[in-house]
PDB file of N, CA and C in Angstrom:
ATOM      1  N   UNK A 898     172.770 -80.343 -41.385  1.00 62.00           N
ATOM      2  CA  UNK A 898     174.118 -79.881 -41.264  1.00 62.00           C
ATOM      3  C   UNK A 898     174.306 -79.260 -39.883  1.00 62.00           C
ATOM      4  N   UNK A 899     175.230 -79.465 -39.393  1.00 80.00           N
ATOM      5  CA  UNK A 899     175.393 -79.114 -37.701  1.00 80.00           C
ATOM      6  C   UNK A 899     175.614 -77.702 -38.122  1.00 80.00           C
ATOM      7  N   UNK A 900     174.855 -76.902 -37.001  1.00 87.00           N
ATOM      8  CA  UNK A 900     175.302 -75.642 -36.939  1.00 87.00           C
ATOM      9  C   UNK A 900     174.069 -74.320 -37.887  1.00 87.00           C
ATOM     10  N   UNK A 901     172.963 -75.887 -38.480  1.00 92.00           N
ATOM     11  CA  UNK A 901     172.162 -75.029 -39.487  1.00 92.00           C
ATOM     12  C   UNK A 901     170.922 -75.648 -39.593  1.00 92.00           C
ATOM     13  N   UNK A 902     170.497 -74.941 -38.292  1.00 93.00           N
ATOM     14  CA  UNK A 902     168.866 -76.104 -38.224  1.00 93.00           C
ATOM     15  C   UNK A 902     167.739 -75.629 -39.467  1.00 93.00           C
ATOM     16  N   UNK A 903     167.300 -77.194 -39.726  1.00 93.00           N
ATOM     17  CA  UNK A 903     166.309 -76.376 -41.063  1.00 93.00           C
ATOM     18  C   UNK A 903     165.184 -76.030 -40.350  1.00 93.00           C
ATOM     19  N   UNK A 904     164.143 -75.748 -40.925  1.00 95.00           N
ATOM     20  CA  UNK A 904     162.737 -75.156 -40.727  1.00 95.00           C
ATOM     21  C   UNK A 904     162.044 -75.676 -39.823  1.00 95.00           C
ATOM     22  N   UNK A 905     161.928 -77.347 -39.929  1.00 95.00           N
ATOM     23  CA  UNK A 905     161.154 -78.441 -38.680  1.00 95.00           C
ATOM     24  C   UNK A 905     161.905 -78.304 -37.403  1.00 95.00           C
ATOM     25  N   UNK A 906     163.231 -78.058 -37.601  1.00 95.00           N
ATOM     26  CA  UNK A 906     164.640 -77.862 -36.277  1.00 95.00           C
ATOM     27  C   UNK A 906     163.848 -76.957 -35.765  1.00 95.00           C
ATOM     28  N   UNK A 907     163.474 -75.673 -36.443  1.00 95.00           N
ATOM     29  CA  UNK A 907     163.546 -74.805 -35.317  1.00 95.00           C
ATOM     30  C   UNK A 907     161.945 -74.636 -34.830  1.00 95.00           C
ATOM     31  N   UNK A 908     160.874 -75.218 -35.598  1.00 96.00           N
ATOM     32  CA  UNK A 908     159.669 -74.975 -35.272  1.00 96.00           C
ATOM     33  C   UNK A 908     159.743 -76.080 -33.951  1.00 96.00           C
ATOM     34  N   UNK A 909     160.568 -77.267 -34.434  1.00 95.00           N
ATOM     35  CA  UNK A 909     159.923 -77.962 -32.770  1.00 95.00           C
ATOM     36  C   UNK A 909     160.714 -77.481 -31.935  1.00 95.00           C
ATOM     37  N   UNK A 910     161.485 -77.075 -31.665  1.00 95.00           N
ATOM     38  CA  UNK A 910     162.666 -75.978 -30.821  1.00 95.00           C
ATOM     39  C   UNK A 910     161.740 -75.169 -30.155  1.00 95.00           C
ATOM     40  N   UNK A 911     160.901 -74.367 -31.079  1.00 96.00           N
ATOM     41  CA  UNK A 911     160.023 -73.347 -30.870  1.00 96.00           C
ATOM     42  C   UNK A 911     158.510 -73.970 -29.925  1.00 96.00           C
ATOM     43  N   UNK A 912     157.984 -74.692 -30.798  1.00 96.00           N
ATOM     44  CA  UNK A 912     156.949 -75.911 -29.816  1.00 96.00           C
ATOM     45  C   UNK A 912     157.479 -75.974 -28.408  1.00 96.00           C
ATOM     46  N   UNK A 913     158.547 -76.795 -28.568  1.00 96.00           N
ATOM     47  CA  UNK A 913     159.116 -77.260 -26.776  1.00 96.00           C
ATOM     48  C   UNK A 913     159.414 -75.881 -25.698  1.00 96.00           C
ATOM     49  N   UNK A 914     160.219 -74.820 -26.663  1.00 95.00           N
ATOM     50  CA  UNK A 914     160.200 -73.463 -25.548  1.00 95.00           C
ATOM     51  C   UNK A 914     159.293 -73.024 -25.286  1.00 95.00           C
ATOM     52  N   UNK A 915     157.820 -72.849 -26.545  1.00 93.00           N
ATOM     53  CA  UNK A 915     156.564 -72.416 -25.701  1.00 93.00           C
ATOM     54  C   UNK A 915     155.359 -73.068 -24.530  1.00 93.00           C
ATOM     55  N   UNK A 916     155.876 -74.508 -25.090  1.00 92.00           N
ATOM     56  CA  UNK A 916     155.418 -75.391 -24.099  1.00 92.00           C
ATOM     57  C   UNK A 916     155.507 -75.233 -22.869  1.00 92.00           C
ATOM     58  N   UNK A 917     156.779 -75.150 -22.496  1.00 92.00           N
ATOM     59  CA  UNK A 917     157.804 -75.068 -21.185  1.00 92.00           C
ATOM     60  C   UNK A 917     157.552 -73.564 -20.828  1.00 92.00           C
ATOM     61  N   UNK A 918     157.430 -72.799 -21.220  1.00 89.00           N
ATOM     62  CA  UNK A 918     157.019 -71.426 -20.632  1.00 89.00           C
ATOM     63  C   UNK A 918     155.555 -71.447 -20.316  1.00 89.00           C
ATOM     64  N   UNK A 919     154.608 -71.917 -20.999  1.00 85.00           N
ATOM     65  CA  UNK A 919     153.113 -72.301 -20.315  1.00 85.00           C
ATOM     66  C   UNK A 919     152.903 -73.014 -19.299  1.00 85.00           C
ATOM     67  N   UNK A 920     153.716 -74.380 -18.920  1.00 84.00           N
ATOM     68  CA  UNK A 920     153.985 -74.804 -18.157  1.00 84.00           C
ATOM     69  C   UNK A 920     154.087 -74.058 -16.704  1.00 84.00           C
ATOM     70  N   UNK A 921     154.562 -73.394 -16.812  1.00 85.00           N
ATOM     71  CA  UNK A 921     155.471 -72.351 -15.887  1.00 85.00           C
ATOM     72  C   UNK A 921     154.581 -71.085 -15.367  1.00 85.00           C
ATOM     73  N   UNK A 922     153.260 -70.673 -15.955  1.00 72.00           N
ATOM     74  CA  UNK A 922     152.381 -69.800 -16.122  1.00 72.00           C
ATOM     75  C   UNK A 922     151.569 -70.289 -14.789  1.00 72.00           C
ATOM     76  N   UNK A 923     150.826 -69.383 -13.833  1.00 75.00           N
ATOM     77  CA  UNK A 923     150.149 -70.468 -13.168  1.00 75.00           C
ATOM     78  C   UNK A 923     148.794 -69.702 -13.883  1.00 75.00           C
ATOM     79  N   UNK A 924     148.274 -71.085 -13.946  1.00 68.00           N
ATOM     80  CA  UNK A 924     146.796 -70.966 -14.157  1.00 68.00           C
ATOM     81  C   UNK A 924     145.993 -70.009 -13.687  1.00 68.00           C
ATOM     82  N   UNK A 925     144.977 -69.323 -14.433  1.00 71.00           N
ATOM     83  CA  UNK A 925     144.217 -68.090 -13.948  1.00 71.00           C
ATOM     84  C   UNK A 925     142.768 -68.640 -13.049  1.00 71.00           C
ATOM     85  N   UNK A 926     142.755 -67.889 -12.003  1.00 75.00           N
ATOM     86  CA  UNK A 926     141.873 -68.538 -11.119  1.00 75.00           C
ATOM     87  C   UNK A 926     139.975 -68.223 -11.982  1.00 75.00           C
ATOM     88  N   UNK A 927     139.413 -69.531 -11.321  1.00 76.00           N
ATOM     89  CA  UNK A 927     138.339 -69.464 -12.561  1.00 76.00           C
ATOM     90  C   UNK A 927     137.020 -68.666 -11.216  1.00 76.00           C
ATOM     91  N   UNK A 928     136.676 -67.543 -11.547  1.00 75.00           N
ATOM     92  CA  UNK A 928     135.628 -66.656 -10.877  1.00 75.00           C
ATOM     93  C   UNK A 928     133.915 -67.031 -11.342  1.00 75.00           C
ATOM     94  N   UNK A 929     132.982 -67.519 -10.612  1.00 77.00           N
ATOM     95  CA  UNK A 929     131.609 -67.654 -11.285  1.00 77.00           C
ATOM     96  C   UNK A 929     131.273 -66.495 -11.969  1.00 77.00           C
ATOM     97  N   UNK A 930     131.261 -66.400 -12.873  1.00 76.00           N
ATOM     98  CA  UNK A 930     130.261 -65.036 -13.919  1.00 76.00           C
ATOM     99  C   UNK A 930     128.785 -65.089 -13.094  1.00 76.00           C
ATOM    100  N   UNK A 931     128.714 -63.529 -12.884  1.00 78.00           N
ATOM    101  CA  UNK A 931     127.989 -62.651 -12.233  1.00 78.00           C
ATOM    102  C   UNK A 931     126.883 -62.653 -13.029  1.00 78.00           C
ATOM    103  N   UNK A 932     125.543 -61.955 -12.717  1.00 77.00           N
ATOM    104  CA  UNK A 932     124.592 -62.187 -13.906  1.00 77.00           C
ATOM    105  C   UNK A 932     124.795 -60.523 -14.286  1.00 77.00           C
ATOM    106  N   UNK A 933     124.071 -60.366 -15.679  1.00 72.00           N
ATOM    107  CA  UNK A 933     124.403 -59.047 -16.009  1.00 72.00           C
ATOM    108  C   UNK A 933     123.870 -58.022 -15.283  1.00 72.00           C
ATOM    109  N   UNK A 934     123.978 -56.500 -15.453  1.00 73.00           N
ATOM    110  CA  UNK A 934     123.831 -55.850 -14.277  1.00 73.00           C
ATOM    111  C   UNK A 934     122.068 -55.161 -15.104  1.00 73.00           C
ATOM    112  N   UNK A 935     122.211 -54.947 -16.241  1.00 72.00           N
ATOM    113  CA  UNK A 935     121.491 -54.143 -17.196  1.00 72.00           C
ATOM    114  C   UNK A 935     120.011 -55.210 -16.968  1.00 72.00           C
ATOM    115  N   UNK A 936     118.979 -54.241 -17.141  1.00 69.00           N
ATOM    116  CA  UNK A 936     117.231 -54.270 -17.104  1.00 69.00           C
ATOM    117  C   UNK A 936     116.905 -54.025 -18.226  1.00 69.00           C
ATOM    118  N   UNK A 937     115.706 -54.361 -19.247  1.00 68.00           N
ATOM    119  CA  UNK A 937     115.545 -53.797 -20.139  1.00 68.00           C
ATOM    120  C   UNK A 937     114.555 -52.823 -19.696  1.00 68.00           C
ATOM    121  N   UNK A 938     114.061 -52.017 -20.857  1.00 69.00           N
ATOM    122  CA  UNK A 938     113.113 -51.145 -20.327  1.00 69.00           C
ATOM    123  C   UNK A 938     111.560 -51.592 -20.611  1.00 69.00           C
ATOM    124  N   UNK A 939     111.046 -51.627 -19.122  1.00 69.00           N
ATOM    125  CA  UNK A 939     109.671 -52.269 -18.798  1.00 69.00           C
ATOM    126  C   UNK A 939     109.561 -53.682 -18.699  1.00 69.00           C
ATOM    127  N   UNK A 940     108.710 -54.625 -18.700  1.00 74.00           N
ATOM    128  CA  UNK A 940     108.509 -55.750 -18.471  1.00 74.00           C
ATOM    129  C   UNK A 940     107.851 -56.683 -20.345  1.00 74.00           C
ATOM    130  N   UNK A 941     109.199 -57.567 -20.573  1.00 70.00           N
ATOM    131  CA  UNK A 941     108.881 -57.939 -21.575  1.00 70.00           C
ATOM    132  C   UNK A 941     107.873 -59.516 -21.935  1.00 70.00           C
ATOM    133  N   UNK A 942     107.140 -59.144 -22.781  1.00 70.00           N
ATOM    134  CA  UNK A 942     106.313 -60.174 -22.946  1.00 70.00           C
ATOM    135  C   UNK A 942     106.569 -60.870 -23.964  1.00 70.00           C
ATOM    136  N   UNK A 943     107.179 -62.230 -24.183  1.00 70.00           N
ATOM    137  CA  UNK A 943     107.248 -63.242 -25.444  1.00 70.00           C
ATOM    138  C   UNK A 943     105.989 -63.594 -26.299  1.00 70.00           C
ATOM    139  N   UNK A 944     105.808 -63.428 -27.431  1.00 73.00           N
ATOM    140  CA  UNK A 944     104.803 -63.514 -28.015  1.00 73.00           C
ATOM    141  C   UNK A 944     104.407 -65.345 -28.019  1.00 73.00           C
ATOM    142  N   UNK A 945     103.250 -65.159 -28.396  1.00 74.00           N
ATOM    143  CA  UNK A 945     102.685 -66.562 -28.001  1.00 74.00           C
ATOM    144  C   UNK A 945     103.315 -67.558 -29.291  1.00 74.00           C
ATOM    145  N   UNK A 946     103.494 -69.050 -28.668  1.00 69.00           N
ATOM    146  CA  UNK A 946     103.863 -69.732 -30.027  1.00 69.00           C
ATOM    147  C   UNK A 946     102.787 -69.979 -31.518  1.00 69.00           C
ATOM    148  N   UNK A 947     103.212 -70.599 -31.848  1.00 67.00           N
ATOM    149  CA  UNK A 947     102.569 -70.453 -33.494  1.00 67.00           C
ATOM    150  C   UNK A 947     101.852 -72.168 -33.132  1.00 67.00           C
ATOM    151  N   UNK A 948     101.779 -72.805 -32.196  1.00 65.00           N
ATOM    152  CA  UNK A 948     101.429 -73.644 -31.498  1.00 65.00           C
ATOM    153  C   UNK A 948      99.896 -73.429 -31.389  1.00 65.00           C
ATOM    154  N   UNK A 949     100.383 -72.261 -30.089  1.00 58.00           N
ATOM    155  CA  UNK A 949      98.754 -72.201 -29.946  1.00 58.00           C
ATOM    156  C   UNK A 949      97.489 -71.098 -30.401  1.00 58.00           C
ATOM    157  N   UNK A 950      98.199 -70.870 -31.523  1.00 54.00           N
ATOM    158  CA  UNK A 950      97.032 -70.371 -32.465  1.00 54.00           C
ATOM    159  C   UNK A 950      95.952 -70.998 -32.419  1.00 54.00           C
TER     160      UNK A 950
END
């Protein structure tokens, strides 16, 4: 009925305006990840595998 969008009316209404506003966003610049800053405490040793038992 003109004048009375049903439910699908307004969700793709809604789709296309958020589309078009992302569009419009500029992309966030991509930075290399740093390595972490944190040490554990002392020097860790991996236990031996079950290999070489």
């Amino acid at each position: 009925m003109r004048g009375h969008p049903g439910d699908e009316e307004i969700a793709a209404a809604a789709i296309a305006l958020l589309a078009v506003l992302a569009s419009r966003r500029p992309a966030p610049a991509s930075r290399p990840r740093a390595a972490p800053e944190w040490r554990g405490a002392g020097e860790f040793r991996p236990p031996g595998s079950w290999a070489a038992r």
